[in-house]
PDB file of C-alpha atoms in Angstrom:
ATOM      1  CA  UNK C1070      44.033 -15.182  -8.326  1.00 48.00           C
ATOM      2  CA  UNK C1071      43.808 -14.448 -11.891  1.00 50.00           C
ATOM      3  CA  UNK C1072      47.296 -15.912 -12.072  1.00 51.00           C
ATOM      4  CA  UNK C1073      46.546 -18.732 -10.634  1.00 54.00           C
ATOM      5  CA  UNK C1074      43.691 -19.723 -12.838  1.00 54.00           C
ATOM      6  CA  UNK C1075      46.084 -18.815 -16.056  1.00 58.00           C
ATOM      7  CA  UNK C1076      48.509 -21.090 -14.884  1.00 62.00           C
ATOM      8  CA  UNK C1077      45.960 -23.850 -14.186  1.00 65.00           C
ATOM      9  CA  UNK C1078      44.400 -23.400 -17.425  1.00 64.00           C
ATOM     10  CA  UNK C1079      47.790 -23.602 -19.135  1.00 69.00           C
ATOM     11  CA  UNK C1080      48.681 -27.127 -17.122  1.00 75.00           C
ATOM     12  CA  UNK C1081      45.691 -28.528 -18.290  1.00 79.00           C
ATOM     13  CA  UNK C1082      46.187 -27.386 -21.888  1.00 79.00           C
ATOM     14  CA  UNK C1083      49.692 -28.741 -21.922  1.00 84.00           C
ATOM     15  CA  UNK C1084      48.623 -31.951 -20.643  1.00 84.00           C
ATOM     16  CA  UNK C1085      45.809 -32.337 -23.292  1.00 86.00           C
ATOM     17  CA  UNK C1086      48.403 -31.699 -25.825  1.00 87.00           C
ATOM     18  CA  UNK C1087      50.765 -34.373 -24.614  1.00 89.00           C
ATOM     19  CA  UNK C1088      47.784 -36.713 -24.730  1.00 89.00           C
ATOM     20  CA  UNK C1089      46.807 -35.835 -28.051  1.00 89.00           C
ATOM     21  CA  UNK C1090      50.587 -36.281 -29.282  1.00 87.00           C
ATOM     22  CA  UNK C1091      50.903 -39.613 -27.771  1.00 89.00           C
ATOM     23  CA  UNK C1092      47.914 -40.899 -29.863  1.00 92.00           C
ATOM     24  CA  UNK C1093      49.451 -40.064 -32.928  1.00 92.00           C
ATOM     25  CA  UNK C1094      50.688 -42.804 -35.145  1.00 93.00           C
ATOM     26  CA  UNK C1095      54.426 -42.421 -35.324  1.00 92.00           C
ATOM     27  CA  UNK C1096      56.363 -44.099 -38.138  1.00 94.00           C
ATOM     28  CA  UNK C1097      59.712 -44.600 -35.516  1.00 94.00           C
ATOM     29  CA  UNK C1098      57.659 -46.940 -33.887  1.00 95.00           C
ATOM     30  CA  UNK C1099      57.936 -49.584 -36.864  1.00 96.00           C
ATOM     31  CA  UNK C1100      60.325 -52.245 -36.032  1.00 95.00           C
ATOM     32  CA  UNK C1101      62.790 -53.431 -38.743  1.00 88.00           C
ATOM     33  CA  UNK C1102      65.783 -55.465 -39.663  1.00 87.00           C
ATOM     34  CA  UNK C1103      67.529 -56.783 -36.307  1.00 91.00           C
ATOM     35  CA  UNK C1104      64.835 -55.620 -34.103  1.00 93.00           C
ATOM     36  CA  UNK C1105      62.412 -57.902 -35.507  1.00 95.00           C
ATOM     37  CA  UNK C1106      65.027 -60.816 -35.242  1.00 95.00           C
ATOM     38  CA  UNK C1107      65.790 -60.252 -31.872  1.00 96.00           C
ATOM     39  CA  UNK C1108      62.133 -59.983 -30.773  1.00 96.00           C
ATOM     40  CA  UNK C1109      60.986 -62.877 -32.599  1.00 96.00           C
ATOM     41  CA  UNK C1110      64.101 -64.608 -30.633  1.00 97.00           C
ATOM     42  CA  UNK C1111      62.695 -63.650 -27.242  1.00 97.00           C
ATOM     43  CA  UNK C1112      59.157 -64.574 -27.908  1.00 97.00           C
ATOM     44  CA  UNK C1113      60.613 -68.265 -29.196  1.00 96.00           C
ATOM     45  CA  UNK C1114      62.371 -68.434 -26.126  1.00 97.00           C
ATOM     46  CA  UNK C1115      59.181 -67.652 -23.863  1.00 97.00           C
ATOM     47  CA  UNK C1116      56.801 -69.929 -25.295  1.00 96.00           C
ATOM     48  CA  UNK C1117      59.242 -72.773 -25.377  1.00 95.00           C
ATOM     49  CA  UNK C1118      60.999 -72.629 -21.788  1.00 97.00           C
ATOM     50  CA  UNK C1119      58.770 -74.414 -19.744  1.00 95.00           C
ATOM     51  CA  UNK C1120      58.986 -72.006 -16.596  1.00 94.00           C
ATOM     52  CA  UNK C1121      58.815 -68.814 -18.700  1.00 96.00           C
ATOM     53  CA  UNK C1122      55.536 -69.940 -20.724  1.00 96.00           C
ATOM     54  CA  UNK C1123      54.055 -71.116 -17.272  1.00 93.00           C
ATOM     55  CA  UNK C1124      54.104 -67.815 -16.068  1.00 93.00           C
ATOM     56  CA  UNK C1125      53.601 -65.665 -19.225  1.00 96.00           C
ATOM     57  CA  UNK C1126      50.643 -67.580 -20.745  1.00 96.00           C
ATOM     58  CA  UNK C1127      48.230 -65.939 -18.229  1.00 96.00           C
ATOM     59  CA  UNK C1128      48.258 -63.000 -20.718  1.00 97.00           C
ATOM     60  CA  UNK C1129      46.730 -65.121 -23.420  1.00 97.00           C
ATOM     61  CA  UNK C1130      44.074 -66.592 -20.793  1.00 97.00           C
ATOM     62  CA  UNK C1131      43.173 -62.934 -20.397  1.00 97.00           C
ATOM     63  CA  UNK C1132      42.593 -61.915 -24.019  1.00 98.00           C
ATOM     64  CA  UNK C1133      40.700 -65.308 -24.491  1.00 97.00           C
ATOM     65  CA  UNK C1134      38.173 -64.367 -21.462  1.00 97.00           C
ATOM     66  CA  UNK C1135      37.651 -60.623 -22.712  1.00 97.00           C
ATOM     67  CA  UNK C1136      36.967 -62.043 -25.974  1.00 97.00           C
ATOM     68  CA  UNK C1137      34.178 -63.819 -24.607  1.00 97.00           C
ATOM     69  CA  UNK C1138      33.191 -60.815 -22.420  1.00 96.00           C
ATOM     70  CA  UNK C1139      33.574 -58.260 -25.132  1.00 96.00           C
ATOM     71  CA  UNK C1140      31.912 -60.368 -27.734  1.00 97.00           C
ATOM     72  CA  UNK C1141      29.177 -60.967 -25.651  1.00 96.00           C
ATOM     73  CA  UNK C1142      28.557 -57.390 -24.799  1.00 95.00           C
ATOM     74  CA  UNK C1143      28.318 -56.836 -28.797  1.00 95.00           C
ATOM     75  CA  UNK C1144      25.878 -59.245 -29.247  1.00 95.00           C
ATOM     76  CA  UNK C1145      23.555 -58.205 -26.237  1.00 94.00           C
ATOM     77  CA  UNK C1146      24.767 -59.894 -22.942  1.00 95.00           C
ATOM     78  CA  UNK C1147      25.936 -58.711 -19.918  1.00 95.00           C
ATOM     79  CA  UNK C1148      29.795 -58.917 -19.147  1.00 95.00           C
ATOM     80  CA  UNK C1149      29.473 -59.279 -15.217  1.00 95.00           C
ATOM     81  CA  UNK C1150      32.625 -61.004 -14.169  1.00 96.00           C
ATOM     82  CA  UNK C1151      36.014 -61.747 -14.951  1.00 96.00           C
ATOM     83  CA  UNK C1152      38.162 -64.683 -12.919  1.00 96.00           C
ATOM     84  CA  UNK C1153      41.749 -65.795 -13.511  1.00 95.00           C
ATOM     85  CA  UNK C1154      43.247 -68.434 -11.674  1.00 93.00           C
ATOM     86  CA  UNK C1155      46.521 -69.638 -10.307  1.00 87.00           C
ATOM     87  CA  UNK C1156      46.888 -72.440 -12.896  1.00 87.00           C
ATOM     88  CA  UNK C1157      46.673 -69.568 -15.752  1.00 85.00           C
ATOM     89  CA  UNK C1158      42.979 -70.975 -16.476  1.00 89.00           C
ATOM     90  CA  UNK C1159      39.976 -68.731 -16.167  1.00 93.00           C
ATOM     91  CA  UNK C1160      36.435 -67.707 -17.198  1.00 93.00           C
ATOM     92  CA  UNK C1161      34.133 -64.855 -18.025  1.00 95.00           C
ATOM     93  CA  UNK C1162      30.787 -64.604 -16.626  1.00 94.00           C
ATOM     94  CA  UNK C1163      28.036 -63.016 -19.053  1.00 95.00           C
ATOM     95  CA  UNK C1164      24.487 -62.549 -18.531  1.00 95.00           C
ATOM     96  CA  UNK C1165      21.738 -63.292 -21.037  1.00 95.00           C
ATOM     97  CA  UNK C1166      19.668 -65.713 -22.665  1.00 93.00           C
ATOM     98  CA  UNK C1167      20.737 -69.338 -22.590  1.00 91.00           C
ATOM     99  CA  UNK C1168      20.794 -69.973 -26.098  1.00 92.00           C
ATOM    100  CA  UNK C1169      20.684 -67.972 -29.365  1.00 94.00           C
ATOM    101  CA  UNK C1170      23.199 -66.089 -31.664  1.00 96.00           C
ATOM    102  CA  UNK C1171      24.581 -64.276 -28.985  1.00 95.00           C
ATOM    103  CA  UNK C1172      25.425 -66.811 -26.948  1.00 96.00           C
ATOM    104  CA  UNK C1173      27.056 -68.900 -29.403  1.00 97.00           C
ATOM    105  CA  UNK C1174      29.257 -65.904 -30.380  1.00 97.00           C
ATOM    106  CA  UNK C1175      30.128 -65.179 -26.870  1.00 97.00           C
ATOM    107  CA  UNK C1176      31.342 -68.844 -26.389  1.00 97.00           C
ATOM    108  CA  UNK C1177      33.061 -69.104 -29.942  1.00 98.00           C
ATOM    109  CA  UNK C1178      34.874 -66.026 -29.490  1.00 97.00           C
ATOM    110  CA  UNK C1179      37.359 -67.075 -26.603  1.00 97.00           C
ATOM    111  CA  UNK C1180      39.839 -69.557 -28.639  1.00 97.00           C
ATOM    112  CA  UNK C1181      40.182 -66.963 -31.451  1.00 98.00           C
ATOM    113  CA  UNK C1182      40.493 -63.971 -29.584  1.00 98.00           C
ATOM    114  CA  UNK C1183      43.975 -63.837 -29.007  1.00 98.00           C
ATOM    115  CA  UNK C1184      44.903 -65.126 -32.539  1.00 98.00           C
ATOM    116  CA  UNK C1185      43.179 -62.200 -34.182  1.00 98.00           C
ATOM    117  CA  UNK C1186      44.532 -59.631 -31.458  1.00 98.00           C
ATOM    118  CA  UNK C1187      48.035 -60.957 -32.065  1.00 98.00           C
ATOM    119  CA  UNK C1188      47.678 -60.485 -35.706  1.00 98.00           C
ATOM    120  CA  UNK C1189      46.479 -57.226 -35.624  1.00 98.00           C
ATOM    121  CA  UNK C1190      49.119 -56.170 -33.159  1.00 98.00           C
ATOM    122  CA  UNK C1191      51.587 -57.040 -35.932  1.00 98.00           C
ATOM    123  CA  UNK C1192      50.021 -55.331 -38.472  1.00 97.00           C
ATOM    124  CA  UNK C1193      49.795 -52.295 -36.542  1.00 97.00           C
ATOM    125  CA  UNK C1194      53.183 -52.713 -35.539  1.00 97.00           C
ATOM    126  CA  UNK C1195      54.100 -52.451 -39.024  1.00 96.00           C
ATOM    127  CA  UNK C1196      52.042 -49.310 -39.883  1.00 96.00           C
ATOM    128  CA  UNK C1197      53.136 -47.226 -36.843  1.00 96.00           C
ATOM    129  CA  UNK C1198      50.231 -47.482 -34.926  1.00 97.00           C
ATOM    130  CA  UNK C1199      51.859 -48.843 -31.589  1.00 97.00           C
ATOM    131  CA  UNK C1200      51.072 -45.291 -29.674  1.00 96.00           C
ATOM    132  CA  UNK C1201      47.429 -45.236 -30.136  1.00 96.00           C
ATOM    133  CA  UNK C1202      47.241 -49.015 -29.917  1.00 97.00           C
ATOM    134  CA  UNK C1203      48.838 -49.206 -26.522  1.00 97.00           C
ATOM    135  CA  UNK C1204      46.546 -46.339 -25.313  1.00 96.00           C
ATOM    136  CA  UNK C1205      43.634 -48.315 -26.564  1.00 97.00           C
ATOM    137  CA  UNK C1206      44.772 -51.631 -24.659  1.00 97.00           C
ATOM    138  CA  UNK C1207      45.232 -49.707 -21.445  1.00 97.00           C
ATOM    139  CA  UNK C1208      41.837 -48.272 -21.808  1.00 96.00           C
ATOM    140  CA  UNK C1209      40.286 -51.666 -22.465  1.00 96.00           C
ATOM    141  CA  UNK C1210      42.125 -53.108 -19.798  1.00 97.00           C
ATOM    142  CA  UNK C1211      41.158 -50.521 -17.081  1.00 97.00           C
ATOM    143  CA  UNK C1212      37.334 -50.492 -18.010  1.00 95.00           C
ATOM    144  CA  UNK C1213      37.743 -54.125 -17.524  1.00 96.00           C
ATOM    145  CA  UNK C1214      38.990 -53.764 -13.542  1.00 96.00           C
ATOM    146  CA  UNK C1215      35.572 -53.335 -12.550  1.00 95.00           C
ATOM    147  CA  UNK C1216      34.891 -56.990 -13.658  1.00 95.00           C
ATOM    148  CA  UNK C1217      37.406 -58.519 -11.407  1.00 96.00           C
ATOM    149  CA  UNK C1218      36.139 -61.178  -9.072  1.00 94.00           C
ATOM    150  CA  UNK C1219      39.300 -62.300  -7.383  1.00 95.00           C
ATOM    151  CA  UNK C1220      42.275 -61.045  -5.731  1.00 95.00           C
ATOM    152  CA  UNK C1221      44.668 -62.601  -8.177  1.00 95.00           C
ATOM    153  CA  UNK C1222      42.606 -61.564 -10.854  1.00 96.00           C
ATOM    154  CA  UNK C1223      42.743 -58.171  -9.677  1.00 97.00           C
ATOM    155  CA  UNK C1224      46.988 -58.508  -9.101  1.00 96.00           C
ATOM    156  CA  UNK C1225      47.131 -59.468 -12.789  1.00 97.00           C
ATOM    157  CA  UNK C1226      44.814 -57.166 -14.790  1.00 97.00           C
ATOM    158  CA  UNK C1227      45.978 -53.861 -12.416  1.00 97.00           C
ATOM    159  CA  UNK C1228      49.586 -55.080 -13.298  1.00 97.00           C
ATOM    160  CA  UNK C1229      48.841 -55.272 -17.153  1.00 97.00           C
ATOM    161  CA  UNK C1230      46.876 -52.076 -17.165  1.00 97.00           C
ATOM    162  CA  UNK C1231      49.918 -50.056 -15.300  1.00 97.00           C
ATOM    163  CA  UNK C1232      52.725 -51.588 -17.472  1.00 97.00           C
ATOM    164  CA  UNK C1233      50.573 -50.720 -20.357  1.00 97.00           C
ATOM    165  CA  UNK C1234      49.704 -47.201 -19.473  1.00 96.00           C
ATOM    166  CA  UNK C1235      53.195 -46.823 -18.831  1.00 97.00           C
ATOM    167  CA  UNK C1236      54.689 -47.887 -22.208  1.00 97.00           C
ATOM    168  CA  UNK C1237      52.292 -45.605 -23.695  1.00 96.00           C
ATOM    169  CA  UNK C1238      52.937 -42.579 -21.748  1.00 95.00           C
ATOM    170  CA  UNK C1239      56.836 -42.941 -21.374  1.00 95.00           C
ATOM    171  CA  UNK C1240      58.167 -45.546 -23.611  1.00 96.00           C
ATOM    172  CA  UNK C1241      60.472 -44.114 -26.707  1.00 95.00           C
ATOM    173  CA  UNK C1242      58.233 -45.336 -30.251  1.00 95.00           C
ATOM    174  CA  UNK C1243      60.821 -47.584 -31.154  1.00 95.00           C
ATOM    175  CA  UNK C1244      60.347 -49.779 -27.706  1.00 97.00           C
ATOM    176  CA  UNK C1245      56.765 -49.492 -28.114  1.00 97.00           C
ATOM    177  CA  UNK C1246      56.717 -50.892 -31.610  1.00 97.00           C
ATOM    178  CA  UNK C1247      58.961 -53.652 -30.357  1.00 97.00           C
ATOM    179  CA  UNK C1248      56.354 -54.470 -27.604  1.00 97.00           C
ATOM    180  CA  UNK C1249      53.640 -54.501 -29.932  1.00 97.00           C
ATOM    181  CA  UNK C1250      55.314 -56.586 -32.351  1.00 98.00           C
ATOM    182  CA  UNK C1251      56.722 -59.177 -29.246  1.00 98.00           C
ATOM    183  CA  UNK C1252      53.330 -59.400 -27.604  1.00 98.00           C
ATOM    184  CA  UNK C1253      51.205 -59.824 -31.216  1.00 98.00           C
ATOM    185  CA  UNK C1254      53.608 -62.977 -31.881  1.00 98.00           C
ATOM    186  CA  UNK C1255      53.328 -64.106 -28.658  1.00 98.00           C
ATOM    187  CA  UNK C1256      49.266 -63.895 -28.458  1.00 98.00           C
ATOM    188  CA  UNK C1257      49.414 -65.745 -31.921  1.00 98.00           C
ATOM    189  CA  UNK C1258      51.920 -68.578 -30.951  1.00 97.00           C
ATOM    190  CA  UNK C1259      49.743 -68.689 -27.181  1.00 97.00           C
ATOM    191  CA  UNK C1260      46.734 -69.108 -29.188  1.00 98.00           C
ATOM    192  CA  UNK C1261      48.016 -72.239 -30.981  1.00 98.00           C
ATOM    193  CA  UNK C1262      49.125 -73.595 -27.726  1.00 96.00           C
ATOM    194  CA  UNK C1263      45.655 -72.932 -26.278  1.00 96.00           C
ATOM    195  CA  UNK C1264      43.916 -74.493 -28.928  1.00 96.00           C
ATOM    196  CA  UNK C1265      46.078 -77.515 -29.065  1.00 96.00           C
ATOM    197  CA  UNK C1266      45.532 -78.268 -25.298  1.00 94.00           C
ATOM    198  CA  UNK C1267      41.945 -78.445 -25.752  1.00 94.00           C
ATOM    199  CA  UNK C1268      42.087 -80.566 -28.810  1.00 94.00           C
ATOM    200  CA  UNK C1269      44.332 -82.963 -27.136  1.00 93.00           C
ATOM    201  CA  UNK C1270      42.444 -83.102 -23.771  1.00 87.00           C
ATOM    202  CA  UNK C1271      38.825 -81.899 -24.485  1.00 85.00           C
ATOM    203  CA  UNK C1272      36.372 -81.905 -21.686  1.00 85.00           C
ATOM    204  CA  UNK C1273      32.660 -81.420 -21.121  1.00 85.00           C
ATOM    205  CA  UNK C1274      33.109 -77.984 -19.935  1.00 88.00           C
ATOM    206  CA  UNK C1275      35.345 -76.842 -22.949  1.00 93.00           C
ATOM    207  CA  UNK C1276      34.048 -74.194 -25.322  1.00 96.00           C
ATOM    208  CA  UNK C1277      33.927 -76.861 -27.955  1.00 96.00           C
ATOM    209  CA  UNK C1278      31.901 -79.099 -25.714  1.00 96.00           C
ATOM    210  CA  UNK C1279      29.582 -76.114 -24.981  1.00 96.00           C
ATOM    211  CA  UNK C1280      29.231 -74.958 -28.332  1.00 97.00           C
ATOM    212  CA  UNK C1281      27.913 -78.681 -29.660  1.00 96.00           C
ATOM    213  CA  UNK C1282      25.202 -78.410 -26.965  1.00 95.00           C
ATOM    214  CA  UNK C1283      24.234 -75.007 -28.117  1.00 96.00           C
ATOM    215  CA  UNK C1284      24.030 -75.883 -31.525  1.00 96.00           C
ATOM    216  CA  UNK C1285      23.892 -79.639 -31.827  1.00 88.00           C
ATOM    217  CA  UNK C1286      26.741 -79.412 -34.543  1.00 96.00           C
ATOM    218  CA  UNK C1287      29.720 -81.526 -33.350  1.00 96.00           C
ATOM    219  CA  UNK C1288      32.643 -80.489 -31.609  1.00 96.00           C
ATOM    220  CA  UNK C1289      34.982 -81.445 -34.665  1.00 97.00           C
ATOM    221  CA  UNK C1290      32.990 -78.610 -36.708  1.00 98.00           C
ATOM    222  CA  UNK C1291      34.038 -75.689 -34.360  1.00 97.00           C
ATOM    223  CA  UNK C1292      37.456 -77.091 -33.754  1.00 97.00           C
ATOM    224  CA  UNK C1293      37.677 -76.745 -37.330  1.00 98.00           C
ATOM    225  CA  UNK C1294      36.517 -73.096 -37.382  1.00 98.00           C
ATOM    226  CA  UNK C1295      38.744 -72.168 -34.471  1.00 98.00           C
ATOM    227  CA  UNK C1296      41.661 -73.827 -36.725  1.00 98.00           C
ATOM    228  CA  UNK C1297      40.446 -72.328 -39.871  1.00 98.00           C
ATOM    229  CA  UNK C1298      40.248 -68.555 -37.927  1.00 98.00           C
ATOM    230  CA  UNK C1299      43.960 -69.124 -36.292  1.00 98.00           C
ATOM    231  CA  UNK C1300      45.460 -70.017 -39.716  1.00 98.00           C
ATOM    232  CA  UNK C1301      43.853 -67.122 -41.347  1.00 98.00           C
ATOM    233  CA  UNK C1302      45.266 -64.749 -38.528  1.00 98.00           C
ATOM    234  CA  UNK C1303      48.642 -66.538 -38.758  1.00 98.00           C
ATOM    235  CA  UNK C1304      48.911 -65.809 -42.630  1.00 98.00           C
ATOM    236  CA  UNK C1305      47.670 -62.139 -42.192  1.00 98.00           C
ATOM    237  CA  UNK C1306      50.574 -62.068 -39.376  1.00 98.00           C
ATOM    238  CA  UNK C1307      53.394 -63.351 -41.617  1.00 97.00           C
ATOM    239  CA  UNK C1308      52.471 -60.864 -44.036  1.00 96.00           C
ATOM    240  CA  UNK C1309      53.132 -58.051 -41.791  1.00 96.00           C
ATOM    241  CA  UNK C1310      56.391 -59.823 -40.428  1.00 95.00           C
ATOM    242  CA  UNK C1311      57.482 -59.944 -44.070  1.00 93.00           C
ATOM    243  CA  UNK C1312      56.722 -56.551 -44.670  1.00 92.00           C
ATOM    244  CA  UNK C1313      58.842 -55.156 -41.425  1.00 89.00           C
ATOM    245  CA  UNK C1314      61.843 -57.315 -42.460  1.00 77.00           C
TER     246      UNK C1314
END
């Protein structure tokens, strides 16, 4: 009996040691040279080949909607639902005052979110932060599972959570760094593509239109803030890329 307890305690200790080890930064995960070129070439292919982009862009939508939900939480709103659709669109449901700073920031955060997350991912890849960032990402995705409100949403979120968690736990550091670099670049380019779509085809229910109704500031003002934020994120990302090259 005593031996069984000791073995169990040792197993738990070993597991905890492995978890802590996988949360450390790792210089071996920093992409460099040819690997950077290869990863960026793959990202370029995904975002330019229509069939691939149509399937992959749901990742940009997930970050867009989580941006609404998480920023809403930070400013006093309740994040109660996440819905993704087969056409790769989606929406986040937050509950709170119909007007006010919290509602404005919650609404504004969607389009900048993929660009900011993408730029931070590129910076983190260059800093060797791939292991802890993958762990944090899988945790956020797992916590978001309780917010899903459709079968398709559940499938997408479960897949992203499983893949991210597996990469954190089992992938070699070099693979983790390459994945972080690629996903960051993809989110950044995807952010520009999503913003371009809403600029070309503005709708009454789009984020810029809702912001105009909430604040009485024109749509062009809010679109300008999106462009400035994406441009700043792109500049940060480019600096990180040059440092890795």
